[in-house]
mmCIF file of C-alpha atoms in Angstrom:
data_model
loop_
_atom_site.group_PDB
_atom_site.id
_atom_site.type_symbol
_atom_site.label_atom_id
_atom_site.label_comp_id
_atom_site.label_asym_id
_atom_site.label_seq_id
_atom_site.Cartn_x
_atom_site.Cartn_y
_atom_site.Cartn_z
ATOM 1 C CA MET T 1 26.839 -10.676 16.479
ATOM 2 C CA LEU T 2 27.526 -7.543 18.509
ATOM 3 C CA LEU T 3 24.343 -8.058 20.537
ATOM 4 C CA SER T 4 25.221 -11.690 21.316
ATOM 5 C CA VAL T 5 28.654 -10.628 22.585
ATOM 6 C CA ALA T 6 27.033 -7.884 24.668
ATOM 7 C CA ARG T 7 24.636 -10.452 26.197
ATOM 8 C CA ARG T 8 27.478 -12.792 27.111
ATOM 9 C CA LEU T 9 29.507 -10.026 28.693
ATOM 10 C CA SER T 10 26.434 -8.498 30.363
ATOM 11 C CA LEU T 11 27.127 -5.169 28.729
ATOM 12 C CA PRO T 12 24.310 -2.660 28.470
ATOM 13 C CA ARG T 13 22.430 -2.929 25.254
ATOM 14 C CA PRO T 14 23.029 -0.122 22.741
ATOM 15 C CA ALA T 15 20.130 2.290 22.551
ATOM 16 C CA LEU T 16 17.936 1.738 19.559
ATOM 17 C CA ILE T 17 18.048 4.513 17.035
ATOM 18 C CA THR T 18 14.541 5.849 16.703
ATOM 19 C CA ARG T 19 15.267 8.733 14.356
ATOM 20 C CA SER T 20 16.263 8.202 10.792
ATOM 21 C CA VAL T 21 19.453 9.472 9.242
ATOM 22 C CA TRP T 22 17.430 12.180 7.454
ATOM 23 C CA SER T 23 16.524 13.892 10.700
ATOM 24 C CA GLN T 24 20.186 14.365 11.524
ATOM 25 C CA SER T 25 21.093 15.784 8.115
ATOM 26 C CA ARG T 26 22.297 19.269 7.628
ATOM 27 C CA PRO T 27 19.584 21.928 7.312
ATOM 28 C CA MET T 28 18.831 23.296 3.859
ATOM 29 C CA GLN T 29 17.803 26.758 2.830
ATOM 30 C CA VAL T 30 14.396 26.663 1.159
ATOM 31 C CA ARG T 31 12.834 29.543 -0.727
ATOM 32 C CA GLN T 32 9.184 29.222 -1.586
ATOM 33 C CA VAL T 33 8.174 31.387 -4.540
ATOM 34 C CA TYR T 34 4.405 31.676 -4.985
ATOM 35 C CA ALA T 35 2.553 32.138 -8.270
ATOM 36 C CA ASP T 36 1.445 35.613 -7.124
ATOM 37 C CA GLY T 37 5.069 36.734 -6.602
ATOM 38 C CA GLY T 38 5.366 36.249 -2.847
ATOM 39 C CA VAL T 39 8.544 34.728 -1.422
ATOM 40 C CA GLU T 40 9.105 32.958 1.912
ATOM 41 C CA GLU T 41 12.452 31.732 3.192
ATOM 42 C CA HIS T 42 12.858 28.737 5.479
ATOM 43 C CA ILE T 43 15.794 26.863 6.938
ATOM 44 C CA MET T 44 14.821 23.292 7.695
ATOM 45 C CA ARG T 45 16.022 19.746 7.888
ATOM 46 C CA PRO T 46 14.916 17.203 5.273
ATOM 47 C CA LEU T 47 12.332 15.522 7.554
ATOM 48 C CA GLU T 48 10.719 18.899 8.209
ATOM 49 C CA MET T 49 10.545 19.480 4.438
ATOM 50 C CA VAL T 50 8.884 16.108 3.949
ATOM 51 C CA SER T 51 6.191 16.862 6.526
ATOM 52 C CA LYS T 52 5.608 20.536 5.680
ATOM 53 C CA PHE T 53 5.724 20.441 1.877
ATOM 54 C CA LYS T 54 4.497 16.846 1.390
ATOM 55 C CA ILE T 55 7.541 15.770 -0.615
ATOM 56 C CA LEU T 56 8.419 12.084 -0.666
ATOM 57 C CA PRO T 57 11.723 11.151 1.034
ATOM 58 C CA ARG T 58 12.907 9.446 -2.153
ATOM 59 C CA ASP T 59 12.455 12.759 -3.952
ATOM 60 C CA LEU T 60 14.738 14.521 -1.489
ATOM 61 C CA ARG T 61 17.366 11.868 -2.146
ATOM 62 C CA LEU T 62 16.879 12.438 -5.871
ATOM 63 C CA LEU T 63 17.428 16.168 -5.419
ATOM 64 C CA LYS T 64 20.728 15.546 -3.630
ATOM 65 C CA THR T 65 22.235 13.586 -6.515
ATOM 66 C CA ARG T 66 24.973 15.118 -8.634
ATOM 67 C CA GLY T 67 23.404 14.626 -12.050
ATOM 68 C CA ALA T 68 20.753 16.636 -13.832
ATOM 69 C CA ASN T 69 17.220 15.249 -13.828
ATOM 70 C CA ILE T 70 13.540 16.114 -13.986
ATOM 71 C CA ALA T 71 11.079 13.867 -12.162
ATOM 72 C CA VAL T 72 7.308 14.117 -12.530
ATOM 73 C CA ARG T 73 4.935 13.115 -9.738
ATOM 74 C CA PRO T 74 1.105 13.238 -9.762
ATOM 75 C CA ASP T 75 0.856 16.622 -7.999
ATOM 76 C CA TYR T 76 4.324 18.163 -8.450
ATOM 77 C CA PHE T 77 7.556 17.845 -10.353
ATOM 78 C CA LEU T 78 11.197 18.128 -9.341
ATOM 79 C CA PHE T 79 14.159 19.496 -11.207
ATOM 80 C CA ARG T 80 17.855 19.172 -10.557
ATOM 81 C CA LEU T 81 19.779 21.231 -13.069
ATOM 82 C CA PRO T 82 23.020 21.985 -11.255
ATOM 83 C CA PRO T 83 23.324 24.518 -9.713
ATOM 84 C CA PHE T 84 19.502 24.870 -9.674
ATOM 85 C CA THR T 85 17.351 22.531 -7.586
ATOM 86 C CA GLY T 86 13.624 22.784 -6.950
ATOM 87 C CA CYS T 87 10.182 21.322 -6.531
ATOM 88 C CA VAL T 88 7.219 22.857 -8.359
ATOM 89 C CA ARG T 89 3.541 22.632 -7.472
ATOM 90 C CA ARG T 90 0.561 24.303 -9.083
ATOM 91 C CA ASP T 91 0.784 27.419 -6.904
ATOM 92 C CA SER T 92 4.391 27.544 -5.663
ATOM 93 C CA CYS T 93 7.977 26.587 -6.316
ATOM 94 C CA LEU T 94 10.544 25.486 -3.735
ATOM 95 C CA LEU T 95 14.138 26.423 -4.494
ATOM 96 C CA LEU T 96 16.600 24.374 -2.439
ATOM 97 C CA THR T 97 20.216 25.133 -1.524
ATOM 98 C CA ASP T 98 22.682 24.015 1.122
ATOM 99 C CA GLY T 99 23.417 27.631 1.985
ATOM 100 C CA PRO T 100 23.554 31.082 0.432
ATOM 101 C CA SER T 101 23.716 30.629 -3.329
ATOM 102 C CA ALA T 102 24.123 33.209 -6.087
ATOM 103 C CA ALA T 103 22.633 30.731 -8.577
ATOM 104 C CA THR T 104 19.440 30.441 -6.530
ATOM 105 C CA ASP T 105 19.267 34.244 -6.303
ATOM 106 C CA VAL T 106 19.494 34.470 -10.103
ATOM 107 C CA LEU T 107 16.786 31.843 -10.607
ATOM 108 C CA GLN T 108 14.515 33.480 -8.024
ATOM 109 C CA ASP T 109 14.931 36.915 -9.628
ATOM 110 C CA SER T 110 14.258 35.464 -13.056
ATOM 111 C CA LEU T 111 11.121 33.694 -11.779
ATOM 112 C CA LEU T 112 9.829 36.860 -10.133
ATOM 113 C CA SER T 113 10.397 38.910 -13.278
ATOM 114 C CA GLN T 114 8.594 36.216 -15.287
ATOM 115 C CA ILE T 115 5.652 36.333 -12.859
ATOM 116 C CA LYS T 116 5.394 40.109 -12.635
ATOM 117 C CA LEU T 117 5.889 40.884 -16.332
ATOM 118 C CA PRO T 118 3.654 38.539 -18.309
ATOM 119 C CA THR T 119 4.213 38.505 -22.061
ATOM 120 C CA GLU T 120 1.529 39.059 -24.700
ATOM 121 C CA GLU T 121 1.352 35.314 -25.178
ATOM 122 C CA ASP T 122 0.626 34.859 -21.468
ATOM 123 C CA GLN T 123 -2.161 37.428 -21.679
ATOM 124 C CA LEU T 124 -3.744 35.693 -24.660
ATOM 125 C CA GLN T 125 -3.531 32.232 -23.178
ATOM 126 C CA THR T 126 -2.590 31.752 -19.564
ATOM 127 C CA THR T 127 0.513 29.607 -19.335
ATOM 128 C CA PRO T 128 0.395 27.470 -16.180
ATOM 129 C CA PHE T 129 2.749 28.522 -13.416
ATOM 130 C CA GLU T 130 4.474 25.122 -13.447
ATOM 131 C CA LEU T 131 5.442 25.464 -17.103
ATOM 132 C CA ARG T 132 6.713 29.015 -16.621
ATOM 133 C CA VAL T 133 8.937 27.794 -13.775
ATOM 134 C CA LEU T 134 10.257 24.899 -15.861
ATOM 135 C CA GLU T 135 10.925 27.186 -18.823
ATOM 136 C CA THR T 136 12.736 29.699 -16.609
ATOM 137 C CA ALA T 137 14.854 27.007 -14.916
ATOM 138 C CA LEU T 138 15.842 25.477 -18.259
ATOM 139 C CA ARG T 139 16.648 28.904 -19.732
ATOM 140 C CA GLU T 140 18.820 29.890 -16.743
ATOM 141 C CA ASP T 141 20.552 26.505 -16.828
ATOM 142 C CA LEU T 142 21.323 26.962 -20.528
ATOM 143 C CA LEU T 143 22.631 30.495 -19.962
ATOM 144 C CA SER T 144 24.908 29.400 -17.107
ATOM 145 C CA LYS T 145 26.301 26.553 -19.218
ATOM 146 C CA GLN T 146 26.874 28.910 -22.168
ATOM 147 C CA GLU T 147 28.760 31.329 -19.903
ATOM 148 C CA HIS T 148 30.860 28.477 -18.530
ATOM 149 C CA LEU T 149 31.651 27.227 -22.047
ATOM 150 C CA ALA T 150 32.568 30.727 -23.219
ATOM 151 C CA ALA T 151 34.945 31.082 -20.261
ATOM 152 C CA LEU T 152 36.622 27.789 -21.211
ATOM 153 C CA ILE T 153 36.983 28.700 -24.880
ATOM 154 C CA HIS T 154 38.062 32.328 -24.370
ATOM 155 C CA PRO T 155 39.972 32.503 -21.082
#
């Protein structure tokens, strides 16, 4: 209807939007933790994450939801365990935040200690990196919820 009114009044046509809403979203801080213990930090917009890390746009929307979830894809899986959010591949893990986050620091430190100090079980049978990341994320999520519950019970 707006275009038909613009035609009748001979108003200039509104410019077509060629970029999606995702490209104009706020940048996110991304930490990439590798299976060998290396860490890279990036600040990028969601469309850049989709192209660089080969994550589906629907998965980025899933990671921005409020609830907790774990989603499995053919070559990676995603976890959203507030306040922890990430995407795990065979050789690396992406930890996502909107800005500086103490929770992400804790999870990163825990992952690095898990990578650098393998247990006897890991030496006997090599646990895949993806499972170690999932175990660490679930453990840290449980610990943070226990601390929160203890603070509510014993103020």
